């Protein structure tokens, strides 16, 4: 099954590192014109060096006004991937106002804002589109010490369903993927030293954490016309972890 995005314009947030970067590179490889958004200019320069065709925007999506300023003037996109996100660990007894606001604003509010900007242009153009949100298995099963992060991803799952219903009349599909631990360079450092590594691995019947491409490939499928009748889903990418719950 060949997937191509020739003639498609794609916006990818969180494109500087990890999952977002992998998605941006793959979309460009398969023919899309990609606009990459992240808050680190160094990451954007590195991405541009690797994929010269990629357009880049340095933006911290935590900033509502700057997000409107930089993204609203852009021409219509066919594809949107909301990959920008942050994860910080704390127990339910340690939650602070700042931690809550930062994580919620980036993981949830920014998705609502950017999707609104992009979807309006999609609707005006009248040719439909596909949107994929990067959620987490943390929205589907309890994981200790992630109360705020898990809450933001649960909210993102719910938003995905609502947006899918509202945008369907415009032929715009909205889905999300819910990966377990993904071994990005940063995650490798954490999980190789984490005391919870073995217990987390024990939850996954296939016996390993995810590589970035394990998330990229399902996202490409959901963005493509090969998934033309898939709308409003939350897709676990977890090696069978949820199937093992009793």
mmCIF file of C-alpha atoms in Angstrom:
data_model
loop_
_atom_site.group_PDB
_atom_site.id
_atom_site.type_symbol
_atom_site.label_atom_id
_atom_site.label_comp_id
_atom_site.label_asym_id
_atom_site.label_seq_id
_atom_site.Cartn_x
_atom_site.Cartn_y
_atom_site.Cartn_z
ATOM 1 C CA UNK A 1 0.000 0.000 0.000
ATOM 2 C CA UNK A 2 1.719 3.145 -1.202
ATOM 3 C CA UNK A 3 0.973 6.442 0.480
ATOM 4 C CA UNK A 4 1.802 9.689 -1.296
ATOM 5 C CA UNK A 5 1.160 13.317 -0.353
ATOM 6 C CA UNK A 6 2.144 15.007 -3.604
ATOM 7 C CA UNK A 7 0.447 18.387 -3.935
ATOM 8 C CA UNK A 8 -0.535 18.450 -0.249
ATOM 9 C CA UNK A 9 0.453 21.149 2.236
ATOM 10 C CA UNK A 10 1.116 20.000 5.794
ATOM 11 C CA UNK A 11 1.614 21.867 9.064
ATOM 12 C CA UNK A 12 3.428 19.979 11.841
ATOM 13 C CA UNK A 13 3.870 21.425 15.327
ATOM 14 C CA UNK A 14 6.539 20.181 17.690
ATOM 15 C CA UNK A 15 8.582 19.368 14.596
ATOM 16 C CA UNK A 16 12.004 20.034 16.060
ATOM 17 C CA UNK A 17 12.479 16.772 17.895
ATOM 18 C CA UNK A 18 11.109 13.284 18.379
ATOM 19 C CA UNK A 19 7.744 12.286 16.957
ATOM 20 C CA UNK A 20 6.997 15.639 15.335
ATOM 21 C CA UNK A 21 10.348 15.726 13.588
ATOM 22 C CA UNK A 22 9.892 12.167 12.345
ATOM 23 C CA UNK A 23 6.456 13.031 10.973
ATOM 24 C CA UNK A 24 7.702 16.181 9.246
ATOM 25 C CA UNK A 25 10.569 14.301 7.592
ATOM 26 C CA UNK A 26 8.300 11.453 6.479
ATOM 27 C CA UNK A 27 5.681 13.795 5.026
ATOM 28 C CA UNK A 28 8.348 15.594 3.018
ATOM 29 C CA UNK A 29 9.772 12.268 1.868
ATOM 30 C CA UNK A 30 6.371 11.236 0.535
ATOM 31 C CA UNK A 31 5.790 14.428 -1.381
ATOM 32 C CA UNK A 32 4.101 16.922 0.947
ATOM 33 C CA UNK A 33 5.088 20.570 1.227
ATOM 34 C CA UNK A 34 5.801 20.764 4.953
ATOM 35 C CA UNK A 35 5.731 23.741 7.299
ATOM 36 C CA UNK A 36 7.467 22.837 10.549
ATOM 37 C CA UNK A 37 6.748 24.679 13.797
ATOM 38 C CA UNK A 38 8.793 24.478 16.976
ATOM 39 C CA UNK A 39 10.177 26.844 19.586
ATOM 40 C CA UNK A 40 13.882 26.091 19.030
ATOM 41 C CA UNK A 41 15.576 27.835 16.117
ATOM 42 C CA UNK A 42 18.508 25.442 16.406
ATOM 43 C CA UNK A 43 16.179 22.479 15.896
ATOM 44 C CA UNK A 44 14.601 24.187 12.901
ATOM 45 C CA UNK A 45 18.020 24.893 11.390
ATOM 46 C CA UNK A 46 18.964 21.242 11.844
ATOM 47 C CA UNK A 47 15.705 20.094 10.251
ATOM 48 C CA UNK A 48 16.176 22.499 7.347
ATOM 49 C CA UNK A 49 19.671 21.145 6.777
ATOM 50 C CA UNK A 50 18.282 17.615 6.653
ATOM 51 C CA UNK A 51 15.200 18.441 4.548
ATOM 52 C CA UNK A 52 15.887 21.667 2.599
ATOM 53 C CA UNK A 53 12.346 21.823 1.200
ATOM 54 C CA UNK A 54 10.803 22.249 4.665
ATOM 55 C CA UNK A 55 9.494 25.697 5.580
ATOM 56 C CA UNK A 56 10.136 26.585 9.216
ATOM 57 C CA UNK A 57 8.463 28.794 11.814
ATOM 58 C CA UNK A 58 10.047 29.438 15.201
ATOM 59 C CA UNK A 59 7.133 29.654 17.640
ATOM 60 C CA UNK A 60 6.359 28.754 21.228
ATOM 61 C CA UNK A 61 2.736 27.609 20.996
ATOM 62 C CA UNK A 62 2.292 28.610 24.637
ATOM 63 C CA UNK A 63 2.065 32.191 23.339
ATOM 64 C CA UNK A 64 -1.533 32.685 22.120
ATOM 65 C CA UNK A 65 -1.000 36.082 20.481
ATOM 66 C CA UNK A 66 2.208 35.110 18.680
ATOM 67 C CA UNK A 67 0.568 31.893 17.450
ATOM 68 C CA UNK A 68 -2.251 33.915 15.908
ATOM 69 C CA UNK A 69 0.214 36.398 14.443
ATOM 70 C CA UNK A 70 2.409 33.805 12.743
ATOM 71 C CA UNK A 71 -0.078 31.129 11.708
ATOM 72 C CA UNK A 72 -3.225 33.048 10.755
ATOM 73 C CA UNK A 73 -1.740 34.655 7.600
ATOM 74 C CA UNK A 74 -0.633 31.289 6.154
ATOM 75 C CA UNK A 75 -2.390 29.778 3.157
ATOM 76 C CA UNK A 76 -4.678 26.785 3.605
ATOM 77 C CA UNK A 77 -3.196 23.439 4.586
ATOM 78 C CA UNK A 78 -4.454 19.992 3.625
ATOM 79 C CA UNK A 79 -2.935 18.268 6.633
ATOM 80 C CA UNK A 80 -2.287 19.199 10.259
ATOM 81 C CA UNK A 81 -0.387 17.267 12.920
ATOM 82 C CA UNK A 82 -0.585 18.650 16.460
ATOM 83 C CA UNK A 83 2.541 17.118 17.951
ATOM 84 C CA UNK A 84 3.803 19.897 20.232
ATOM 85 C CA UNK A 85 3.579 18.770 23.822
ATOM 86 C CA UNK A 86 5.270 18.629 27.191
ATOM 87 C CA UNK A 87 5.384 15.974 29.907
ATOM 88 C CA UNK A 88 6.456 16.640 33.476
ATOM 89 C CA UNK A 89 6.098 14.227 36.336
ATOM 90 C CA UNK A 90 4.658 15.000 39.733
ATOM 91 C CA UNK A 91 2.303 13.245 42.117
ATOM 92 C CA UNK A 92 -1.282 14.254 42.708
ATOM 93 C CA UNK A 93 -0.136 15.826 45.984
ATOM 94 C CA UNK A 94 2.538 17.929 44.303
ATOM 95 C CA UNK A 95 0.573 19.608 41.498
ATOM 96 C CA UNK A 96 1.348 23.326 41.257
ATOM 97 C CA UNK A 97 -0.509 26.098 39.490
ATOM 98 C CA UNK A 98 2.402 26.813 37.147
ATOM 99 C CA UNK A 99 2.881 23.179 36.186
ATOM 100 C CA UNK A 100 -0.836 22.809 35.518
ATOM 101 C CA UNK A 101 -1.059 25.949 33.416
ATOM 102 C CA UNK A 102 2.056 25.248 31.338
ATOM 103 C CA UNK A 103 1.177 21.649 30.548
ATOM 104 C CA UNK A 104 -2.508 22.317 29.919
ATOM 105 C CA UNK A 105 -1.850 25.361 27.743
ATOM 106 C CA UNK A 106 0.647 23.539 25.516
ATOM 107 C CA UNK A 107 -0.936 20.089 25.378
ATOM 108 C CA UNK A 108 -4.557 21.164 25.079
ATOM 109 C CA UNK A 109 -5.246 24.863 24.558
ATOM 110 C CA UNK A 110 -2.640 25.233 21.810
ATOM 111 C CA UNK A 111 -4.209 22.330 19.916
ATOM 112 C CA UNK A 112 -7.627 23.998 20.054
ATOM 113 C CA UNK A 113 -6.177 27.297 18.877
ATOM 114 C CA UNK A 114 -4.047 25.921 16.040
ATOM 115 C CA UNK A 115 -6.772 23.564 14.859
ATOM 116 C CA UNK A 116 -9.215 26.493 14.774
ATOM 117 C CA UNK A 117 -6.833 28.543 12.644
ATOM 118 C CA UNK A 118 -6.096 25.717 10.217
ATOM 119 C CA UNK A 119 -9.622 24.289 10.020
ATOM 120 C CA UNK A 120 -11.122 27.683 9.142
ATOM 121 C CA UNK A 121 -8.850 27.900 6.108
ATOM 122 C CA UNK A 122 -9.645 24.301 5.172
ATOM 123 C CA UNK A 123 -13.364 25.062 5.310
ATOM 124 C CA UNK A 124 -12.986 28.256 3.271
ATOM 125 C CA UNK A 125 -11.109 26.388 0.558
ATOM 126 C CA UNK A 126 -13.713 23.605 0.505
ATOM 127 C CA UNK A 127 -11.449 20.657 -0.320
ATOM 128 C CA UNK A 128 -11.477 18.875 3.021
ATOM 129 C CA UNK A 129 -8.435 17.806 5.003
ATOM 130 C CA UNK A 130 -7.054 15.533 7.674
ATOM 131 C CA UNK A 131 -5.914 16.371 11.203
ATOM 132 C CA UNK A 132 -4.056 14.079 13.594
ATOM 133 C CA UNK A 133 -3.446 14.880 17.257
ATOM 134 C CA UNK A 134 -0.665 13.186 19.200
ATOM 135 C CA UNK A 135 -2.206 11.992 22.447
ATOM 136 C CA UNK A 136 -0.898 9.303 24.810
ATOM 137 C CA UNK A 137 -1.756 5.956 26.320
ATOM 138 C CA UNK A 138 -1.738 7.942 29.589
ATOM 139 C CA UNK A 139 -5.229 9.137 28.678
ATOM 140 C CA UNK A 140 -6.471 5.538 28.542
ATOM 141 C CA UNK A 141 -4.819 3.933 31.571
ATOM 142 C CA UNK A 142 -3.669 5.259 34.915
ATOM 143 C CA UNK A 143 0.049 6.017 35.222
ATOM 144 C CA UNK A 144 1.336 7.221 38.564
ATOM 145 C CA UNK A 145 2.865 10.685 38.878
ATOM 146 C CA UNK A 146 1.341 12.021 35.666
ATOM 147 C CA UNK A 147 -1.915 13.598 36.878
ATOM 148 C CA UNK A 148 -1.724 16.792 34.826
ATOM 149 C CA UNK A 149 -0.200 15.258 31.710
ATOM 150 C CA UNK A 150 -2.760 12.446 31.722
ATOM 151 C CA UNK A 151 -5.575 14.947 32.188
ATOM 152 C CA UNK A 152 -4.444 17.031 29.221
ATOM 153 C CA UNK A 153 -4.331 13.964 26.999
ATOM 154 C CA UNK A 154 -7.776 12.854 28.162
ATOM 155 C CA UNK A 155 -9.062 16.304 27.255
ATOM 156 C CA UNK A 156 -7.330 16.034 23.878
ATOM 157 C CA UNK A 157 -9.046 12.706 23.173
ATOM 158 C CA UNK A 158 -12.434 14.245 23.921
ATOM 159 C CA UNK A 159 -11.698 17.313 21.808
ATOM 160 C CA UNK A 160 -10.712 15.064 18.903
ATOM 161 C CA UNK A 161 -14.139 13.435 18.922
ATOM 162 C CA UNK A 162 -15.967 16.765 19.089
ATOM 163 C CA UNK A 163 -13.884 18.284 16.287
ATOM 164 C CA UNK A 164 -14.410 15.164 14.173
ATOM 165 C CA UNK A 165 -18.176 15.583 14.470
ATOM 166 C CA UNK A 166 -18.165 19.316 13.770
ATOM 167 C CA UNK A 167 -15.780 19.206 10.809
ATOM 168 C CA UNK A 168 -17.117 16.069 9.114
ATOM 169 C CA UNK A 169 -19.648 18.065 7.079
ATOM 170 C CA UNK A 170 -16.665 19.866 5.541
ATOM 171 C CA UNK A 171 -14.876 16.579 4.685
ATOM 172 C CA UNK A 172 -12.252 17.247 7.338
ATOM 173 C CA UNK A 173 -11.297 14.203 9.398
ATOM 174 C CA UNK A 174 -9.852 14.476 12.923
ATOM 175 C CA UNK A 175 -8.185 11.553 14.687
ATOM 176 C CA UNK A 176 -5.586 10.999 17.366
ATOM 177 C CA UNK A 177 -2.965 8.405 18.197
ATOM 178 C CA UNK A 178 -2.163 7.289 21.734
ATOM 179 C CA UNK A 179 1.372 5.918 21.975
ATOM 180 C CA UNK A 180 3.018 4.368 24.983
ATOM 181 C CA UNK A 181 6.643 5.291 25.778
ATOM 182 C CA UNK A 182 8.433 6.426 22.608
ATOM 183 C CA UNK A 183 12.215 6.171 22.613
ATOM 184 C CA UNK A 184 13.126 9.624 21.420
ATOM 185 C CA UNK A 185 16.703 10.651 22.317
ATOM 186 C CA UNK A 186 15.444 12.438 25.434
ATOM 187 C CA UNK A 187 13.204 9.540 26.465
ATOM 188 C CA UNK A 188 16.034 7.033 26.081
ATOM 189 C CA UNK A 189 18.086 8.903 28.668
ATOM 190 C CA UNK A 190 15.169 8.964 31.103
ATOM 191 C CA UNK A 191 13.900 5.422 30.691
ATOM 192 C CA UNK A 192 17.356 3.833 30.769
ATOM 193 C CA UNK A 193 17.795 5.285 34.254
ATOM 194 C CA UNK A 194 14.210 5.208 35.498
ATOM 195 C CA UNK A 195 13.275 2.985 38.412
ATOM 196 C CA UNK A 196 9.901 2.413 36.755
ATOM 197 C CA UNK A 197 11.369 1.132 33.459
ATOM 198 C CA UNK A 198 10.826 -2.565 34.134
ATOM 199 C CA UNK A 199 7.320 -2.122 35.536
ATOM 200 C CA UNK A 200 6.329 -0.030 32.512
ATOM 201 C CA UNK A 201 7.792 -2.580 30.107
ATOM 202 C CA UNK A 202 5.906 -5.324 31.926
ATOM 203 C CA UNK A 203 2.643 -3.648 30.872
ATOM 204 C CA UNK A 204 3.468 -4.116 27.174
ATOM 205 C CA UNK A 205 2.815 -7.650 25.861
ATOM 206 C CA UNK A 206 5.079 -7.137 22.833
ATOM 207 C CA UNK A 207 7.888 -6.464 25.267
ATOM 208 C CA UNK A 208 9.425 -3.206 24.076
ATOM 209 C CA UNK A 209 8.916 0.535 23.992
ATOM 210 C CA UNK A 210 8.147 2.323 20.734
ATOM 211 C CA UNK A 211 10.593 3.735 18.238
ATOM 212 C CA UNK A 212 9.619 7.004 16.558
ATOM 213 C CA UNK A 213 8.689 5.224 13.308
ATOM 214 C CA UNK A 214 6.157 3.106 15.224
ATOM 215 C CA UNK A 215 4.160 6.314 15.664
ATOM 216 C CA UNK A 216 5.029 7.986 12.363
ATOM 217 C CA UNK A 217 3.612 5.189 10.208
ATOM 218 C CA UNK A 218 0.105 5.126 11.773
ATOM 219 C CA UNK A 219 -0.004 8.937 11.611
ATOM 220 C CA UNK A 220 0.807 8.873 7.887
ATOM 221 C CA UNK A 221 -1.984 6.353 7.369
ATOM 222 C CA UNK A 222 -4.501 8.517 9.214
ATOM 223 C CA UNK A 223 -3.448 11.587 7.256
ATOM 224 C CA UNK A 224 -3.766 9.785 3.945
ATOM 225 C CA UNK A 225 -6.751 8.971 1.751
ATOM 226 C CA UNK A 226 -6.192 5.293 2.647
ATOM 227 C CA UNK A 227 -8.093 6.054 5.882
ATOM 228 C CA UNK A 228 -10.871 8.034 4.188
ATOM 229 C CA UNK A 229 -13.620 6.633 6.446
ATOM 230 C CA UNK A 230 -11.718 6.766 9.731
ATOM 231 C CA UNK A 231 -12.815 9.754 11.785
ATOM 232 C CA UNK A 232 -12.903 10.619 15.472
ATOM 233 C CA UNK A 233 -10.832 7.695 16.757
ATOM 234 C CA UNK A 234 -8.241 7.374 19.490
ATOM 235 C CA UNK A 235 -5.724 4.806 18.231
ATOM 236 C CA UNK A 236 -3.607 3.110 20.907
ATOM 237 C CA UNK A 237 -0.054 2.326 19.811
ATOM 238 C CA UNK A 238 0.906 0.329 22.858
ATOM 239 C CA UNK A 239 2.061 -3.176 21.948
ATOM 240 C CA UNK A 240 -1.146 -4.632 23.381
ATOM 241 C CA UNK A 241 -0.987 -2.938 26.790
ATOM 242 C CA UNK A 242 -4.674 -2.026 26.856
ATOM 243 C CA UNK A 243 -5.674 -5.507 25.672
ATOM 244 C CA UNK A 244 -3.935 -6.886 28.761
ATOM 245 C CA UNK A 245 -5.986 -4.813 31.206
ATOM 246 C CA UNK A 246 -8.542 -6.784 33.199
#
